[in-house]
CSV table of C-alpha atoms in Angstrom, one decimal:
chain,number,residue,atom,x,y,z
A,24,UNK,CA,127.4,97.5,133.0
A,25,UNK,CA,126.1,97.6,136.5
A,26,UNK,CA,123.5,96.1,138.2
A,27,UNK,CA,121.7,98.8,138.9
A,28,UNK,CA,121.8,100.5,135.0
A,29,UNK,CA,121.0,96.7,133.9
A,30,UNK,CA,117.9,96.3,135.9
A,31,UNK,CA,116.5,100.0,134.6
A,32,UNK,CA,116.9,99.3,131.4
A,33,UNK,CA,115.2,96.0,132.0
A,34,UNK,CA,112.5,98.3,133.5
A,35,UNK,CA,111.9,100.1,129.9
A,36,UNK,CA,110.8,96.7,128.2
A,37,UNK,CA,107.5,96.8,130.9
A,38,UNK,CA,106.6,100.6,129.9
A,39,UNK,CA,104.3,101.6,127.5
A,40,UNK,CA,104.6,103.4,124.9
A,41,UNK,CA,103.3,106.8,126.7
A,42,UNK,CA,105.4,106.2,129.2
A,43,UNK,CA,108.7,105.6,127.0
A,44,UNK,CA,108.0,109.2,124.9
A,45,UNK,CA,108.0,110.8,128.6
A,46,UNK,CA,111.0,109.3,129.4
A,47,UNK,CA,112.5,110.0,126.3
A,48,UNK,CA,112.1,113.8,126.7
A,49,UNK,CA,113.5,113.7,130.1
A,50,UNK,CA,116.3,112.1,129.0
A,51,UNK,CA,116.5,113.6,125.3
A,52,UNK,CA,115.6,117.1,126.2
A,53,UNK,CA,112.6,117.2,123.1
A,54,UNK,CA,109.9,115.0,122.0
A,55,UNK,CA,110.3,111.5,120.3
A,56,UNK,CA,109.7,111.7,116.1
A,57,UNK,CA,108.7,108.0,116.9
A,58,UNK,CA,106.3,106.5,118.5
A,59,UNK,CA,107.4,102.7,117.7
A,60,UNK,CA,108.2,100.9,121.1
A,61,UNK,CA,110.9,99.3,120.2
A,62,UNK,CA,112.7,102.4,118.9
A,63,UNK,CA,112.4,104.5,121.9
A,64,UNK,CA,113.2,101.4,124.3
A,65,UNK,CA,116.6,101.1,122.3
A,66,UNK,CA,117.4,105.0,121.8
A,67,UNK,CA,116.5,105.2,125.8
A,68,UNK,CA,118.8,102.4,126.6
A,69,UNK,CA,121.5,103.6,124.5
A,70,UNK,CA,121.6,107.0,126.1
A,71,UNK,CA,121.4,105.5,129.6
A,72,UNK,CA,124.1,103.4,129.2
A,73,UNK,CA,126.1,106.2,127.5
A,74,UNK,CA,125.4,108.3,130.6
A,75,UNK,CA,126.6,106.1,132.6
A,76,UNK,CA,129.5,104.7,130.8
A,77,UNK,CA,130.7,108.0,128.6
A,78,UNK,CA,129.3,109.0,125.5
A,79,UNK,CA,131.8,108.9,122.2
A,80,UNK,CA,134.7,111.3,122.3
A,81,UNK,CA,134.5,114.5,121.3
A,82,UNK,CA,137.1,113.1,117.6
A,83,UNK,CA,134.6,110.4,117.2
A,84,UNK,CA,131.7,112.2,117.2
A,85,UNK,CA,133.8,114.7,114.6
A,86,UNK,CA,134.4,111.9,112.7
A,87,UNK,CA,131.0,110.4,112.4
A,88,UNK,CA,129.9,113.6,111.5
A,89,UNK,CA,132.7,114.0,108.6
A,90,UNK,CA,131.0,110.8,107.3
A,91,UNK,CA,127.6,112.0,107.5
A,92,UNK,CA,128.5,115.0,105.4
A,93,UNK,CA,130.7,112.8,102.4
A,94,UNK,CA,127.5,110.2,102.4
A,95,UNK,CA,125.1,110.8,99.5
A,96,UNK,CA,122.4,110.1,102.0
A,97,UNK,CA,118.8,109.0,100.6
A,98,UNK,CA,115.8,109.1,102.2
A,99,UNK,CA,113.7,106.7,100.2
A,100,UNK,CA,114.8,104.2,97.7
A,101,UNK,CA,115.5,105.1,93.9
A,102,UNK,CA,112.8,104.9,91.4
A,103,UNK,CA,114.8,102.2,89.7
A,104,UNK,CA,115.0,99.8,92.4
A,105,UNK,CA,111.2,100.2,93.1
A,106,UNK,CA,110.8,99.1,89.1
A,107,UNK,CA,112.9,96.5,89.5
A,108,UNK,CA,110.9,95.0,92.0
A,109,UNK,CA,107.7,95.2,90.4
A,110,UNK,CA,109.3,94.0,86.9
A,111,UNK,CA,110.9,91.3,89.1
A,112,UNK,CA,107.6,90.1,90.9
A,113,UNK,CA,105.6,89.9,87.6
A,114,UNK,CA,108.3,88.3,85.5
A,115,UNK,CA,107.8,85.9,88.2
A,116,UNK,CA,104.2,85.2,87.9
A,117,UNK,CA,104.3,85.1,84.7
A,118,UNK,CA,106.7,82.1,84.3
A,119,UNK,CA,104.9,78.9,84.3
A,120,UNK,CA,106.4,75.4,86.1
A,121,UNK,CA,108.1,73.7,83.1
A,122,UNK,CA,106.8,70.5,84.6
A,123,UNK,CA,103.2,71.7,83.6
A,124,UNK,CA,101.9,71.0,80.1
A,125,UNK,CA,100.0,73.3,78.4
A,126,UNK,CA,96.8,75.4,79.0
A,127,UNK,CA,93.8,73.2,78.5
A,128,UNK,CA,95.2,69.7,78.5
A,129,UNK,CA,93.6,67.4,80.2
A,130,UNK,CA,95.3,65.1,83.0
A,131,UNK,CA,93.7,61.9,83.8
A,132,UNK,CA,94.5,59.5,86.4
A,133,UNK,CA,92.7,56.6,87.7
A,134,UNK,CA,92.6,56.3,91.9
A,135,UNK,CA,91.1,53.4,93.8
A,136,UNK,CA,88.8,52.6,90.8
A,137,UNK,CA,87.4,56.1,90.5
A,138,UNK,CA,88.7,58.5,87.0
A,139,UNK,CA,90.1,61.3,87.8
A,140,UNK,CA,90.2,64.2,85.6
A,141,UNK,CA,92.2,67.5,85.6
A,142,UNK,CA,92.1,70.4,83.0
A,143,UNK,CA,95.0,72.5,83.0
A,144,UNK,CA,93.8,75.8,83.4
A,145,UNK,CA,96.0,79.8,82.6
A,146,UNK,CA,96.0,80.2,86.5
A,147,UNK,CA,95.3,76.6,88.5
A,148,UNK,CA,93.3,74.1,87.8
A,149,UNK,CA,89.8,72.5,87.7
A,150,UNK,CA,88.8,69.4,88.6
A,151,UNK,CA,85.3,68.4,89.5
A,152,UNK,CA,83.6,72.3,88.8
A,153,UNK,CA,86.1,73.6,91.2
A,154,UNK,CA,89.4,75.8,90.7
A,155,UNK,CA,92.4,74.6,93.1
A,156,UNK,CA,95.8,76.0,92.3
A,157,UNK,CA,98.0,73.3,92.1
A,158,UNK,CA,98.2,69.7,91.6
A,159,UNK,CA,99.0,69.2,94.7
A,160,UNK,CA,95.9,70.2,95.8
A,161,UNK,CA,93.8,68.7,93.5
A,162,UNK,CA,96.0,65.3,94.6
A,163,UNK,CA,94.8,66.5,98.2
A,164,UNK,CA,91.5,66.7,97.4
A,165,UNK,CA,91.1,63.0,96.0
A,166,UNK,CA,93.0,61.1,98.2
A,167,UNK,CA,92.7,62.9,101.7
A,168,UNK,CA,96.4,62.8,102.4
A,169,UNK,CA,99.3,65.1,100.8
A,170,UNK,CA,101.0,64.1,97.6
A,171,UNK,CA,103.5,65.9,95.4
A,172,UNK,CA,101.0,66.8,93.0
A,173,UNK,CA,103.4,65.9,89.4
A,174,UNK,CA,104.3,62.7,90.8
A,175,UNK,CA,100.3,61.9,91.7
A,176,UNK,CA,99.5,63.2,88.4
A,177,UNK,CA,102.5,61.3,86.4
A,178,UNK,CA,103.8,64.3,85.4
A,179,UNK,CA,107.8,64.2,86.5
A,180,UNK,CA,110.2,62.9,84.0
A,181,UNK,CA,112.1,60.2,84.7
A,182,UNK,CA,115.9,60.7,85.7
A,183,UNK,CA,118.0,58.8,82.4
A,184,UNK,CA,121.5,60.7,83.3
């Protein structure tokens, strides 16, 4: 690429957006569908350099187009995939830490003389009238510094393997 190609191209990243659609239709011949910035600077760029350089040949473009036409082409996702994801993101939240013990138990820990005390609640848990949600937090809390919130609480198991 030349100098002189580099530098306008260059140019494009200091325009605004306005000012990229304007250049778009001189270059393009019709108005941008997008008004994302980053779109038109690459679309502008690309046909710049391809003006300057030589666009595809006349049996690629032929065959890109044959591939267009044998593509199943989809505009928006399937249904399925978007249930998937939702099934997906609340089988998620809906699995509970196996390190945690049930709802409603009651952790207790004793720090630098004062009792600590924890109740295991469906979503976090309370300590002291307030909701935090994890142990970790709670762990915070007390001592003012971070701690891995089972370990604080006594809650990993010990490695016998």
């Amino acid at each position: 690429m030349d100098e002189t190609l580099r530098q306008e191209i260059e140019d494009l990243r200091q325009l605004k957006t306005k000012e990229l659609k304007l250049r778009y239709r001189q270059l393009f011949g019709e108005d941008s569908p997008s008004s994302n910035h980053q779109h038109l600077f690459r679309r502008i760029a690309w046909r710049l350099q391809a003006q300057a350089e030589g666009d595809l040949t006349e049996r690629a473009k032929q065959r890109a187009a044959q591939l267009a036409e044998d593509m199943d082409l989809r505009l928006r996702a399937p249904r399925r995939f978007w249930n998937e994801l939702v099934n997906a993101n609340d089988l998620a939240q809906s699995r509970r830490d196996t390190r945690l013990p049930p709802i409603g138990t009651i952790l207790e820990r004793s720090y630098q003389g004062q009792r600590i005390v924890v109740i295991v609640l469906e979503q976090g848990f309370s300590y002291n009238g307030q909701t935090f949600g994890s142990l970790s937090a709670v762990a915070h809390q007390v001592t003012g510094t971070r701690w891995n919130g089972f370990l604080f609480f006594g809650l990993l198991k010990s490695e016998v393997e």
